[in-house]
């Protein structure tokens, strides 16, 4: 046995090693900061008619999403740009059809900001860290449990949908948008029914896993995750505060 091997086998993890192993990356803010900013984006973007506010929220959501999934950020930016182009085309050429399409584009751009940041929250927040963060602020169980289940269910639904789609492809079926338009009832039946069955089974498994981990116990469990605010929380918090200030200063103006 070599000297390096002996050293590796006798080395025991230090508290610093364990702390770094259970800490989120430095670029990921605290789950509490992410959830607060998510609420701020939904409240400001959907309640105000200010276009500057909407563009700022889209930019913030795209930047945050780019830190975890650059491809998703590019998709969100493309959708927002398309919606903005349709809205501007309706303003330049106020034809009935263009006005109808422009309204759809306008709201598509706004919902892109909220949806993109929601996707960022689902990707960036680890469910176990979320539970520890929510318990740290002493939220009741009827708030902690549903939020935790939601954060665990969305990735599960996406995985099951991909598995159902792969199974349909292996059987010679192609559940693409064209087949859905040509045969909507048949495609929906072949896709939705297996997906619902799989999601129900996954929900039972998630419930059993949550009970095993003691999620419903009245005692406050300890956590191995280190929760602390970093520079990422400061930047994201300032961005959320900027959205609030922008919403107050612009009011309901469209500019």
PDB file of C-alpha atoms in Angstrom:
ATOM      1  CA  UNK A   1       0.000   0.000   0.000  1.00  0.00           C
ATOM      2  CA  UNK A   2       1.430   3.359  -1.036  1.00  0.00           C
ATOM      3  CA  UNK A   3       1.872   6.298   1.317  1.00  0.00           C
ATOM      4  CA  UNK A   4      -0.736   8.392  -0.557  1.00  0.00           C
ATOM      5  CA  UNK A   5      -3.304   5.602  -0.231  1.00  0.00           C
ATOM      6  CA  UNK A   6      -2.643   5.264   3.479  1.00  0.00           C
ATOM      7  CA  UNK A   7      -3.053   8.995   3.979  1.00  0.00           C
ATOM      8  CA  UNK A   8      -6.306   9.003   1.981  1.00  0.00           C
ATOM      9  CA  UNK A   9      -7.730   6.141   4.031  1.00  0.00           C
ATOM     10  CA  UNK A  10      -6.793   7.680   7.388  1.00  0.00           C
ATOM     11  CA  UNK A  11      -8.058  11.145   6.485  1.00  0.00           C
ATOM     12  CA  UNK A  12     -11.402  11.915   8.109  1.00  0.00           C
ATOM     13  CA  UNK A  13     -13.679  14.704   6.902  1.00  0.00           C
ATOM     14  CA  UNK A  14     -13.354  17.918   8.822  1.00  0.00           C
ATOM     15  CA  UNK A  15     -16.320  20.133   9.814  1.00  0.00           C
ATOM     16  CA  UNK A  16     -15.286  22.473   7.025  1.00  0.00           C
ATOM     17  CA  UNK A  17     -15.535  19.656   4.471  1.00  0.00           C
ATOM     18  CA  UNK A  18     -19.011  18.723   5.674  1.00  0.00           C
ATOM     19  CA  UNK A  19     -20.047  22.370   5.726  1.00  0.00           C
ATOM     20  CA  UNK A  20     -18.976  22.890   2.122  1.00  0.00           C
ATOM     21  CA  UNK A  21     -20.633  19.661   1.017  1.00  0.00           C
ATOM     22  CA  UNK A  22     -24.038  20.714   2.342  1.00  0.00           C
ATOM     23  CA  UNK A  23     -23.839  24.363   1.330  1.00  0.00           C
ATOM     24  CA  UNK A  24     -25.448  25.705  -1.825  1.00  0.00           C
ATOM     25  CA  UNK A  25     -23.097  27.177  -4.464  1.00  0.00           C
ATOM     26  CA  UNK A  26     -22.062  30.777  -3.869  1.00  0.00           C
ATOM     27  CA  UNK A  27     -24.050  31.990  -6.869  1.00  0.00           C
ATOM     28  CA  UNK A  28     -27.307  30.518  -5.495  1.00  0.00           C
ATOM     29  CA  UNK A  29     -29.065  32.869  -3.051  1.00  0.00           C
ATOM     30  CA  UNK A  30     -30.885  31.712   0.043  1.00  0.00           C
ATOM     31  CA  UNK A  31     -34.292  30.110  -0.675  1.00  0.00           C
ATOM     32  CA  UNK A  32     -36.019  32.786   1.410  1.00  0.00           C
ATOM     33  CA  UNK A  33     -34.562  35.530  -0.767  1.00  0.00           C
ATOM     34  CA  UNK A  34     -35.597  33.737  -3.961  1.00  0.00           C
ATOM     35  CA  UNK A  35     -39.182  33.216  -2.779  1.00  0.00           C
ATOM     36  CA  UNK A  36     -39.548  36.842  -1.661  1.00  0.00           C
ATOM     37  CA  UNK A  37     -38.285  38.132  -5.012  1.00  0.00           C
ATOM     38  CA  UNK A  38     -40.596  35.698  -6.807  1.00  0.00           C
ATOM     39  CA  UNK A  39     -43.557  37.196  -4.947  1.00  0.00           C
ATOM     40  CA  UNK A  40     -42.308  40.710  -5.732  1.00  0.00           C
ATOM     41  CA  UNK A  41     -42.029  39.958  -9.458  1.00  0.00           C
ATOM     42  CA  UNK A  42     -45.526  38.483  -9.613  1.00  0.00           C
ATOM     43  CA  UNK A  43     -47.044  41.357  -7.635  1.00  0.00           C
ATOM     44  CA  UNK A  44     -45.334  44.164  -9.538  1.00  0.00           C
ATOM     45  CA  UNK A  45     -45.326  42.885 -13.115  1.00  0.00           C
ATOM     46  CA  UNK A  46     -48.926  41.677 -13.162  1.00  0.00           C
ATOM     47  CA  UNK A  47     -50.334  44.624 -11.217  1.00  0.00           C
ATOM     48  CA  UNK A  48     -48.629  47.467 -13.116  1.00  0.00           C
ATOM     49  CA  UNK A  49     -48.943  48.551 -16.739  1.00  0.00           C
ATOM     50  CA  UNK A  50     -45.425  50.003 -16.853  1.00  0.00           C
ATOM     51  CA  UNK A  51     -43.455  48.590 -19.748  1.00  0.00           C
ATOM     52  CA  UNK A  52     -40.128  49.616 -18.203  1.00  0.00           C
ATOM     53  CA  UNK A  53     -40.994  47.560 -15.141  1.00  0.00           C
ATOM     54  CA  UNK A  54     -41.892  44.554 -17.289  1.00  0.00           C
ATOM     55  CA  UNK A  55     -38.661  44.780 -19.292  1.00  0.00           C
ATOM     56  CA  UNK A  56     -36.629  45.079 -16.096  1.00  0.00           C
ATOM     57  CA  UNK A  57     -38.339  42.044 -14.568  1.00  0.00           C
ATOM     58  CA  UNK A  58     -37.725  39.996 -17.706  1.00  0.00           C
ATOM     59  CA  UNK A  59     -34.065  40.996 -17.682  1.00  0.00           C
ATOM     60  CA  UNK A  60     -33.719  40.053 -14.002  1.00  0.00           C
ATOM     61  CA  UNK A  61     -35.412  36.683 -14.537  1.00  0.00           C
ATOM     62  CA  UNK A  62     -33.278  35.887 -17.587  1.00  0.00           C
ATOM     63  CA  UNK A  63     -30.037  36.793 -15.787  1.00  0.00           C
ATOM     64  CA  UNK A  64     -30.939  34.641 -12.795  1.00  0.00           C
ATOM     65  CA  UNK A  65     -31.985  31.731 -15.007  1.00  0.00           C
ATOM     66  CA  UNK A  66     -28.739  32.007 -16.973  1.00  0.00           C
ATOM     67  CA  UNK A  67     -26.756  31.262 -13.809  1.00  0.00           C
ATOM     68  CA  UNK A  68     -28.303  27.781 -13.570  1.00  0.00           C
ATOM     69  CA  UNK A  69     -29.610  26.917 -17.074  1.00  0.00           C
ATOM     70  CA  UNK A  70     -28.272  29.164 -19.878  1.00  0.00           C
ATOM     71  CA  UNK A  71     -30.347  27.300 -22.475  1.00  0.00           C
ATOM     72  CA  UNK A  72     -33.570  27.986 -20.580  1.00  0.00           C
ATOM     73  CA  UNK A  73     -32.570  31.636 -20.226  1.00  0.00           C
ATOM     74  CA  UNK A  74     -32.095  31.929 -23.976  1.00  0.00           C
ATOM     75  CA  UNK A  75     -35.511  30.358 -24.546  1.00  0.00           C
ATOM     76  CA  UNK A  76     -37.175  32.768 -22.112  1.00  0.00           C
ATOM     77  CA  UNK A  77     -35.431  35.727 -23.746  1.00  0.00           C
ATOM     78  CA  UNK A  78     -36.583  34.596 -27.190  1.00  0.00           C
ATOM     79  CA  UNK A  79     -40.202  34.238 -26.015  1.00  0.00           C
ATOM     80  CA  UNK A  80     -40.144  37.659 -24.348  1.00  0.00           C
ATOM     81  CA  UNK A  81     -38.589  39.254 -27.444  1.00  0.00           C
ATOM     82  CA  UNK A  82     -41.241  37.679 -29.682  1.00  0.00           C
ATOM     83  CA  UNK A  83     -44.050  38.922 -27.446  1.00  0.00           C
ATOM     84  CA  UNK A  84     -42.546  42.419 -27.376  1.00  0.00           C
ATOM     85  CA  UNK A  85     -42.213  42.456 -31.172  1.00  0.00           C
ATOM     86  CA  UNK A  86     -45.861  41.474 -31.585  1.00  0.00           C
ATOM     87  CA  UNK A  87     -46.971  44.181 -29.139  1.00  0.00           C
ATOM     88  CA  UNK A  88     -44.903  46.842 -30.931  1.00  0.00           C
ATOM     89  CA  UNK A  89     -46.241  45.703 -34.315  1.00  0.00           C
ATOM     90  CA  UNK A  90     -49.785  46.200 -33.036  1.00  0.00           C
ATOM     91  CA  UNK A  91     -48.903  49.744 -31.964  1.00  0.00           C
ATOM     92  CA  UNK A  92     -47.292  50.553 -35.330  1.00  0.00           C
ATOM     93  CA  UNK A  93     -50.078  48.997 -37.441  1.00  0.00           C
ATOM     94  CA  UNK A  94     -53.338  49.053 -35.434  1.00  0.00           C
ATOM     95  CA  UNK A  95     -55.185  46.508 -37.539  1.00  0.00           C
ATOM     96  CA  UNK A  96     -57.780  44.361 -35.733  1.00  0.00           C
ATOM     97  CA  UNK A  97     -55.841  41.129 -36.194  1.00  0.00           C
ATOM     98  CA  UNK A  98     -52.536  42.708 -35.189  1.00  0.00           C
ATOM     99  CA  UNK A  99     -54.124  44.327 -32.145  1.00  0.00           C
ATOM    100  CA  UNK A 100     -55.461  40.942 -31.006  1.00  0.00           C
ATOM    101  CA  UNK A 101     -52.072  39.300 -31.563  1.00  0.00           C
ATOM    102  CA  UNK A 102     -50.355  42.271 -29.916  1.00  0.00           C
ATOM    103  CA  UNK A 103     -52.392  41.886 -26.736  1.00  0.00           C
ATOM    104  CA  UNK A 104     -51.399  38.224 -26.595  1.00  0.00           C
ATOM    105  CA  UNK A 105     -47.760  39.181 -27.148  1.00  0.00           C
ATOM    106  CA  UNK A 106     -47.951  41.852 -24.451  1.00  0.00           C
ATOM    107  CA  UNK A 107     -49.165  39.445 -21.796  1.00  0.00           C
ATOM    108  CA  UNK A 108     -46.860  36.690 -23.039  1.00  0.00           C
ATOM    109  CA  UNK A 109     -43.891  38.970 -22.369  1.00  0.00           C
ATOM    110  CA  UNK A 110     -45.139  39.745 -18.859  1.00  0.00           C
ATOM    111  CA  UNK A 111     -45.888  36.145 -17.969  1.00  0.00           C
ATOM    112  CA  UNK A 112     -42.450  35.184 -19.292  1.00  0.00           C
ATOM    113  CA  UNK A 113     -40.879  37.225 -16.473  1.00  0.00           C
ATOM    114  CA  UNK A 114     -42.867  35.407 -13.787  1.00  0.00           C
ATOM    115  CA  UNK A 115     -42.534  31.974 -15.402  1.00  0.00           C
ATOM    116  CA  UNK A 116     -38.783  32.318 -16.015  1.00  0.00           C
ATOM    117  CA  UNK A 117     -38.096  33.301 -12.418  1.00  0.00           C
ATOM    118  CA  UNK A 118     -40.372  30.494 -11.189  1.00  0.00           C
ATOM    119  CA  UNK A 119     -38.333  28.018 -13.251  1.00  0.00           C
ATOM    120  CA  UNK A 120     -35.178  29.509 -11.762  1.00  0.00           C
ATOM    121  CA  UNK A 121     -36.600  28.991  -8.269  1.00  0.00           C
ATOM    122  CA  UNK A 122     -37.506  25.362  -9.007  1.00  0.00           C
ATOM    123  CA  UNK A 123     -34.013  24.645 -10.340  1.00  0.00           C
ATOM    124  CA  UNK A 124     -31.962  26.654  -7.850  1.00  0.00           C
ATOM    125  CA  UNK A 125     -33.740  25.709  -4.618  1.00  0.00           C
ATOM    126  CA  UNK A 126     -32.994  22.275  -3.239  1.00  0.00           C
ATOM    127  CA  UNK A 127     -36.091  20.905  -1.467  1.00  0.00           C
ATOM    128  CA  UNK A 128     -34.152  19.894   1.640  1.00  0.00           C
ATOM    129  CA  UNK A 129     -32.602  23.361   1.901  1.00  0.00           C
ATOM    130  CA  UNK A 130     -36.061  24.868   1.373  1.00  0.00           C
ATOM    131  CA  UNK A 131     -37.476  22.892   4.297  1.00  0.00           C
ATOM    132  CA  UNK A 132     -34.633  24.056   6.539  1.00  0.00           C
ATOM    133  CA  UNK A 133     -35.102  27.678   5.438  1.00  0.00           C
ATOM    134  CA  UNK A 134     -38.867  27.660   5.992  1.00  0.00           C
ATOM    135  CA  UNK A 135     -38.479  26.084   9.418  1.00  0.00           C
ATOM    136  CA  UNK A 136     -35.856  28.696  10.271  1.00  0.00           C
ATOM    137  CA  UNK A 137     -38.476  31.448   9.927  1.00  0.00           C
ATOM    138  CA  UNK A 138     -40.895  29.393  12.093  1.00  0.00           C
ATOM    139  CA  UNK A 139     -43.575  28.924   9.468  1.00  0.00           C
ATOM    140  CA  UNK A 140     -46.368  26.485  10.396  1.00  0.00           C
ATOM    141  CA  UNK A 141     -46.484  22.986   8.989  1.00  0.00           C
ATOM    142  CA  UNK A 142     -49.520  23.694   6.796  1.00  0.00           C
ATOM    143  CA  UNK A 143     -47.301  26.133   4.874  1.00  0.00           C
ATOM    144  CA  UNK A 144     -44.040  24.163   4.888  1.00  0.00           C
ATOM    145  CA  UNK A 145     -45.471  20.836   3.725  1.00  0.00           C
ATOM    146  CA  UNK A 146     -47.437  22.055   0.639  1.00  0.00           C
ATOM    147  CA  UNK A 147     -44.581  24.276  -0.558  1.00  0.00           C
ATOM    148  CA  UNK A 148     -42.118  21.405  -0.198  1.00  0.00           C
ATOM    149  CA  UNK A 149     -44.403  18.991  -2.066  1.00  0.00           C
ATOM    150  CA  UNK A 150     -44.857  21.508  -4.895  1.00  0.00           C
ATOM    151  CA  UNK A 151     -41.108  21.919  -5.301  1.00  0.00           C
ATOM    152  CA  UNK A 152     -40.663  18.152  -5.423  1.00  0.00           C
ATOM    153  CA  UNK A 153     -43.616  17.456  -7.707  1.00  0.00           C
ATOM    154  CA  UNK A 154     -42.758  19.724 -10.637  1.00  0.00           C
ATOM    155  CA  UNK A 155     -39.439  17.982 -11.477  1.00  0.00           C
ATOM    156  CA  UNK A 156     -41.179  14.636 -10.997  1.00  0.00           C
ATOM    157  CA  UNK A 157     -43.943  15.579 -13.446  1.00  0.00           C
ATOM    158  CA  UNK A 158     -41.382  16.684 -16.039  1.00  0.00           C
ATOM    159  CA  UNK A 159     -39.422  13.440 -15.693  1.00  0.00           C
ATOM    160  CA  UNK A 160     -42.554  11.322 -15.965  1.00  0.00           C
ATOM    161  CA  UNK A 161     -43.743  13.286 -19.001  1.00  0.00           C
ATOM    162  CA  UNK A 162     -40.400  12.646 -20.693  1.00  0.00           C
ATOM    163  CA  UNK A 163     -40.650   8.928 -19.870  1.00  0.00           C
ATOM    164  CA  UNK A 164     -44.188   8.712 -21.286  1.00  0.00           C
ATOM    165  CA  UNK A 165     -43.096  10.534 -24.420  1.00  0.00           C
ATOM    166  CA  UNK A 166     -40.143   8.156 -24.886  1.00  0.00           C
ATOM    167  CA  UNK A 167     -42.436   5.164 -24.432  1.00  0.00           C
ATOM    168  CA  UNK A 168     -44.827   6.519 -27.074  1.00  0.00           C
ATOM    169  CA  UNK A 169     -41.930   7.102 -29.479  1.00  0.00           C
ATOM    170  CA  UNK A 170     -40.717   3.513 -29.038  1.00  0.00           C
ATOM    171  CA  UNK A 171     -44.205   2.316 -29.972  1.00  0.00           C
ATOM    172  CA  UNK A 172     -44.197   4.302 -33.191  1.00  0.00           C
ATOM    173  CA  UNK A 173     -46.218   7.209 -31.839  1.00  0.00           C
ATOM    174  CA  UNK A 174     -44.897  10.733 -32.139  1.00  0.00           C
ATOM    175  CA  UNK A 175     -46.476  13.118 -29.607  1.00  0.00           C
ATOM    176  CA  UNK A 176     -45.357  16.300 -31.321  1.00  0.00           C
ATOM    177  CA  UNK A 177     -47.398  19.525 -31.680  1.00  0.00           C
ATOM    178  CA  UNK A 178     -48.455  18.543 -35.215  1.00  0.00           C
ATOM    179  CA  UNK A 179     -49.980  15.249 -34.105  1.00  0.00           C
ATOM    180  CA  UNK A 180     -51.722  17.036 -31.260  1.00  0.00           C
ATOM    181  CA  UNK A 181     -53.297  19.474 -33.739  1.00  0.00           C
ATOM    182  CA  UNK A 182     -54.318  16.709 -36.167  1.00  0.00           C
ATOM    183  CA  UNK A 183     -55.566  14.225 -33.543  1.00  0.00           C
ATOM    184  CA  UNK A 184     -55.983  16.177 -30.279  1.00  0.00           C
ATOM    185  CA  UNK A 185     -58.251  13.683 -28.491  1.00  0.00           C
ATOM    186  CA  UNK A 186     -56.185  10.614 -29.419  1.00  0.00           C
ATOM    187  CA  UNK A 187     -52.859  12.256 -28.596  1.00  0.00           C
ATOM    188  CA  UNK A 188     -54.197  13.644 -25.332  1.00  0.00           C
ATOM    189  CA  UNK A 189     -55.559  10.260 -24.338  1.00  0.00           C
ATOM    190  CA  UNK A 190     -52.276   8.481 -25.069  1.00  0.00           C
ATOM    191  CA  UNK A 191     -50.239  11.135 -23.257  1.00  0.00           C
ATOM    192  CA  UNK A 192     -52.409  12.382 -20.379  1.00  0.00           C
ATOM    193  CA  UNK A 193     -53.765   9.072 -19.045  1.00  0.00           C
ATOM    194  CA  UNK A 194     -50.349   7.395 -18.536  1.00  0.00           C
ATOM    195  CA  UNK A 195     -48.942  10.661 -17.193  1.00  0.00           C
ATOM    196  CA  UNK A 196     -51.724  11.004 -14.589  1.00  0.00           C
ATOM    197  CA  UNK A 197     -51.258   7.392 -13.504  1.00  0.00           C
ATOM    198  CA  UNK A 198     -47.522   7.856 -13.162  1.00  0.00           C
ATOM    199  CA  UNK A 199     -47.868  11.154 -11.295  1.00  0.00           C
ATOM    200  CA  UNK A 200     -50.336   9.638  -8.809  1.00  0.00           C
ATOM    201  CA  UNK A 201     -47.913   6.798  -8.133  1.00  0.00           C
ATOM    202  CA  UNK A 202     -45.043   9.264  -7.736  1.00  0.00           C
ATOM    203  CA  UNK A 203     -47.166  11.348  -5.372  1.00  0.00           C
ATOM    204  CA  UNK A 204     -47.709   8.333  -3.131  1.00  0.00           C
ATOM    205  CA  UNK A 205     -43.969   7.645  -3.145  1.00  0.00           C
ATOM    206  CA  UNK A 206     -43.176  11.273  -2.287  1.00  0.00           C
ATOM    207  CA  UNK A 207     -45.690  11.167   0.559  1.00  0.00           C
ATOM    208  CA  UNK A 208     -44.131   8.000   1.960  1.00  0.00           C
ATOM    209  CA  UNK A 209     -40.639   9.499   1.664  1.00  0.00           C
ATOM    210  CA  UNK A 210     -41.779  12.667   3.429  1.00  0.00           C
ATOM    211  CA  UNK A 211     -43.289  10.675   6.309  1.00  0.00           C
ATOM    212  CA  UNK A 212     -40.121   8.599   6.640  1.00  0.00           C
ATOM    213  CA  UNK A 213     -38.079  11.784   6.885  1.00  0.00           C
ATOM    214  CA  UNK A 214     -40.335  13.101   9.611  1.00  0.00           C
ATOM    215  CA  UNK A 215     -41.779  16.023   7.671  1.00  0.00           C
ATOM    216  CA  UNK A 216     -45.099  15.868   9.521  1.00  0.00           C
ATOM    217  CA  UNK A 217     -43.703  15.540  13.038  1.00  0.00           C
ATOM    218  CA  UNK A 218     -44.439  18.401  15.464  1.00  0.00           C
ATOM    219  CA  UNK A 219     -40.831  18.561  16.662  1.00  0.00           C
ATOM    220  CA  UNK A 220     -38.479  20.959  14.938  1.00  0.00           C
ATOM    221  CA  UNK A 221     -35.739  18.781  13.384  1.00  0.00           C
ATOM    222  CA  UNK A 222     -32.130  19.813  13.058  1.00  0.00           C
ATOM    223  CA  UNK A 223     -30.587  20.403   9.647  1.00  0.00           C
ATOM    224  CA  UNK A 224     -27.204  19.563   8.135  1.00  0.00           C
ATOM    225  CA  UNK A 225     -27.479  22.463   5.695  1.00  0.00           C
ATOM    226  CA  UNK A 226     -25.719  25.729   6.377  1.00  0.00           C
ATOM    227  CA  UNK A 227     -28.063  28.665   5.820  1.00  0.00           C
ATOM    228  CA  UNK A 228     -26.451  32.051   5.523  1.00  0.00           C
ATOM    229  CA  UNK A 229     -26.968  35.160   3.440  1.00  0.00           C
ATOM    230  CA  UNK A 230     -24.242  35.893   0.900  1.00  0.00           C
ATOM    231  CA  UNK A 231     -23.439  38.547  -1.669  1.00  0.00           C
ATOM    232  CA  UNK A 232     -25.845  36.816  -4.066  1.00  0.00           C
ATOM    233  CA  UNK A 233     -28.669  37.486  -1.608  1.00  0.00           C
ATOM    234  CA  UNK A 234     -27.661  41.150  -1.394  1.00  0.00           C
ATOM    235  CA  UNK A 235     -27.676  41.551  -5.173  1.00  0.00           C
ATOM    236  CA  UNK A 236     -30.967  39.731  -5.655  1.00  0.00           C
ATOM    237  CA  UNK A 237     -32.557  41.590  -2.742  1.00  0.00           C
ATOM    238  CA  UNK A 238     -31.478  44.952  -4.176  1.00  0.00           C
ATOM    239  CA  UNK A 239     -32.911  43.925  -7.562  1.00  0.00           C
ATOM    240  CA  UNK A 240     -36.235  43.059  -5.936  1.00  0.00           C
ATOM    241  CA  UNK A 241     -36.223  46.336  -4.044  1.00  0.00           C
ATOM    242  CA  UNK A 242     -35.526  48.131  -7.319  1.00  0.00           C
ATOM    243  CA  UNK A 243     -38.609  46.536  -8.853  1.00  0.00           C
ATOM    244  CA  UNK A 244     -40.729  47.774  -5.958  1.00  0.00           C
ATOM    245  CA  UNK A 245     -39.335  51.307  -6.286  1.00  0.00           C
ATOM    246  CA  UNK A 246     -39.885  51.221 -10.044  1.00  0.00           C
ATOM    247  CA  UNK A 247     -43.462  50.044  -9.579  1.00  0.00           C
ATOM    248  CA  UNK A 248     -44.177  52.834  -7.100  1.00  0.00           C
ATOM    249  CA  UNK A 249     -42.550  55.581  -9.169  1.00  0.00           C
ATOM    250  CA  UNK A 250     -44.019  54.587 -12.534  1.00  0.00           C
ATOM    251  CA  UNK A 251     -47.450  53.713 -11.099  1.00  0.00           C
ATOM    252  CA  UNK A 252     -49.882  52.700 -13.790  1.00  0.00           C
ATOM    253  CA  UNK A 253     -48.135  54.614 -16.554  1.00  0.00           C
ATOM    254  CA  UNK A 254     -47.324  52.654 -19.646  1.00  0.00           C
ATOM    255  CA  UNK A 255     -43.908  54.229 -20.062  1.00  0.00           C
TER     256      UNK A 255
END
